[in-house]
XYZ file of C-alpha atoms in Angstrom:
198
model
C -10.962 83.488 93.576
C -8.637 80.999 91.944
C -5.397 80.195 93.643
C -2.191 80.304 91.591
C -2.022 76.471 91.614
C -5.572 75.957 90.385
C -5.089 78.666 87.735
C -1.975 76.983 86.331
C -3.755 73.588 86.372
C -6.699 75.138 84.525
C -4.343 76.704 81.935
C -2.547 73.385 81.330
C -5.899 71.587 80.931
C -7.105 74.220 78.435
C -3.909 73.864 76.391
C -4.363 70.084 76.311
C -7.983 70.470 75.138
C -6.974 72.966 72.439
C -4.305 70.579 71.117
C -6.823 67.707 71.061
C -9.442 69.692 69.161
C -7.408 71.949 66.878
C -4.654 69.705 65.519
C -5.272 69.026 61.792
C -3.999 65.476 62.266
C -3.928 64.017 65.736
C -2.024 60.913 66.760
C -2.903 59.788 70.254
C -3.624 56.749 72.331
C -7.206 55.531 72.571
C -7.484 56.694 76.174
C -7.549 60.312 74.911
C -10.794 59.589 73.019
C -12.513 56.991 75.213
C -13.803 59.706 77.606
C -16.151 60.804 74.770
C -18.197 57.678 75.502
C -17.831 57.580 79.268
C -18.506 61.139 80.443
C -20.924 61.383 83.314
C -19.602 64.489 85.054
C -16.892 67.114 84.901
C -17.058 67.749 81.157
C -14.148 65.396 80.323
C -16.175 64.057 77.387
C -16.540 67.389 75.560
C -13.055 67.685 73.976
C -12.850 64.104 72.629
C -16.480 64.344 71.488
C -15.734 67.515 69.514
C -12.659 65.831 68.039
C -14.703 62.857 66.829
C -17.392 65.190 65.517
C -14.944 66.888 63.167
C -12.602 64.083 62.095
C -12.299 60.443 61.132
C -11.014 57.744 63.439
C -8.122 55.416 62.607
C -7.460 52.717 65.185
C -4.074 51.057 64.746
C -3.768 47.388 65.749
C -7.136 47.055 67.525
C -6.413 43.343 67.955
C -3.794 44.291 70.585
C -6.661 45.064 72.961
C -7.916 42.267 75.191
C -11.465 40.940 75.429
C -12.019 43.122 78.490
C -11.379 46.186 76.273
C -13.888 45.169 73.589
C -16.910 46.982 75.126
C -14.969 50.266 75.373
C -13.605 49.889 71.832
C -17.086 49.149 70.449
C -18.525 52.148 72.325
C -15.882 54.359 70.688
C -16.609 52.959 67.202
C -20.370 53.325 67.835
C -19.926 56.903 68.994
C -17.787 57.750 65.949
C -20.570 56.380 63.738
C -23.187 58.428 65.616
C -21.145 61.575 64.983
C -20.817 60.794 61.260
C -17.108 59.950 61.323
C -15.527 57.271 59.179
C -13.631 54.523 61.009
C -10.576 52.661 59.758
C -9.228 49.623 61.610
C -5.588 49.202 60.610
C -4.291 45.690 61.234
C -3.261 42.503 59.493
C -4.231 40.101 62.252
C -7.695 41.051 63.483
C -9.829 38.056 64.489
C -13.243 37.789 62.789
C -15.170 38.262 66.051
C -13.575 41.686 66.605
C -14.260 42.665 62.990
C -17.902 41.659 63.295
C -18.357 43.466 66.627
C -16.831 46.663 65.195
C -19.073 46.478 62.112
C -22.221 46.052 64.184
C -21.219 48.856 66.565
C -20.476 51.230 63.694
C -23.649 50.352 61.805
C -25.768 50.961 64.915
C -24.073 54.324 65.469
C -24.320 55.351 61.811
C -28.051 54.540 61.776
C -28.540 57.139 64.544
C -26.496 59.681 62.578
C -28.551 58.938 59.446
C -31.861 59.475 61.265
C -30.808 63.000 62.150
C -28.902 63.970 58.995
C -29.982 61.930 55.968
C -33.472 61.972 54.519
C -33.485 58.831 52.418
C -30.852 56.521 53.907
C -31.362 52.949 52.716
C -29.530 51.266 55.606
C -26.273 50.714 53.713
C -22.851 51.702 54.902
C -19.653 51.645 52.873
C -17.219 48.934 53.915
C -13.779 48.443 52.410
C -10.838 46.103 52.803
C -7.294 46.977 51.698
C -4.006 45.164 51.354
C -0.967 45.438 49.095
C -2.593 43.142 46.543
C -6.122 44.509 46.086
C -8.940 46.652 47.390
C -12.505 45.500 47.951
C -15.378 47.850 48.747
C -19.079 47.260 49.071
C -22.299 48.920 50.229
C -23.640 46.679 53.006
C -26.853 46.801 55.009
C -27.081 43.300 56.512
C -24.603 41.648 58.883
C -24.737 38.389 56.909
C -23.603 40.257 53.768
C -20.736 41.806 55.732
C -19.721 38.393 57.030
C -19.639 36.963 53.472
C -17.692 39.930 52.074
C -15.149 39.748 54.898
C -14.683 35.996 54.454
C -14.243 36.458 50.694
C -11.493 39.014 51.240
C -9.726 36.799 53.817
C -9.880 33.753 51.519
C -8.347 35.715 48.642
C -5.741 37.166 51.002
C -4.680 33.688 52.127
C -4.349 32.544 48.498
C -2.229 35.581 47.683
C 0.059 35.091 50.693
C 0.555 31.413 49.875
C 1.571 32.320 46.334
C 4.326 34.740 47.383
C 5.680 33.538 50.718
C 7.897 30.668 49.616
C 10.842 32.857 48.658
C 10.750 34.721 51.963
C 11.378 31.574 53.972
C 14.489 30.221 52.256
C 17.307 29.571 54.700
C 20.896 28.457 54.687
C 22.487 26.383 57.408
C 25.859 27.913 58.184
C 28.751 25.878 59.545
C 30.407 27.499 62.530
C 34.098 26.848 62.856
C 35.494 27.093 66.353
C 38.984 28.502 66.835
C 41.064 27.814 69.911
C 41.583 31.500 70.685
C 37.843 32.408 70.260
C 34.814 31.623 72.380
C 31.745 29.950 70.900
C 29.857 33.260 71.136
C 32.581 35.075 69.162
C 32.604 32.348 66.493
C 28.785 32.491 66.104
C 28.828 36.303 65.992
C 31.504 36.410 63.283
C 29.722 33.769 61.196
C 26.372 35.584 61.412
C 27.968 38.928 60.682
C 29.719 37.775 57.514
C 26.606 35.892 56.332
C 24.413 38.965 56.910
C 26.807 41.076 54.852
C 26.747 38.498 52.070
């Protein structure tokens, strides 16, 4: 027999699992999905695995993770590929090494998915890069081709940013007049406030 405490704990856990699986769009931290790749007992991997099986994965700012998190992040990307999900890494500052690791993890996972689900897969996966200036997409099967395509996009991105950034960095040096009845902090605050309004 279940005790009242264990029954309420079981009910809360079931509600959490239902929300994870059934939400049409789910926003959560990565630690809700990482158990899909780390389950060894207790069934904690089932809900996140079902979620990945039926949806795509968007990871926001993956470059915020440290090097010690890279194996777990790559396992998650690999697992998403194995389940046939698409993966989007949303960031403007991802280092190349993290990009390359994620590509290789996804490609390895997708190849397992393709073996089970696609009859004539040619080894290519769709890769795309997006920014406010342009979109680049390509079918890629070799890591060296991915590396070249990524570097091409980054080079064009740098050129674009250099062409538009000058106007964003214009500044004006404001004189701050000190009054006898005001502190320096009050004088600075008033000067900044009026300049911001202007």
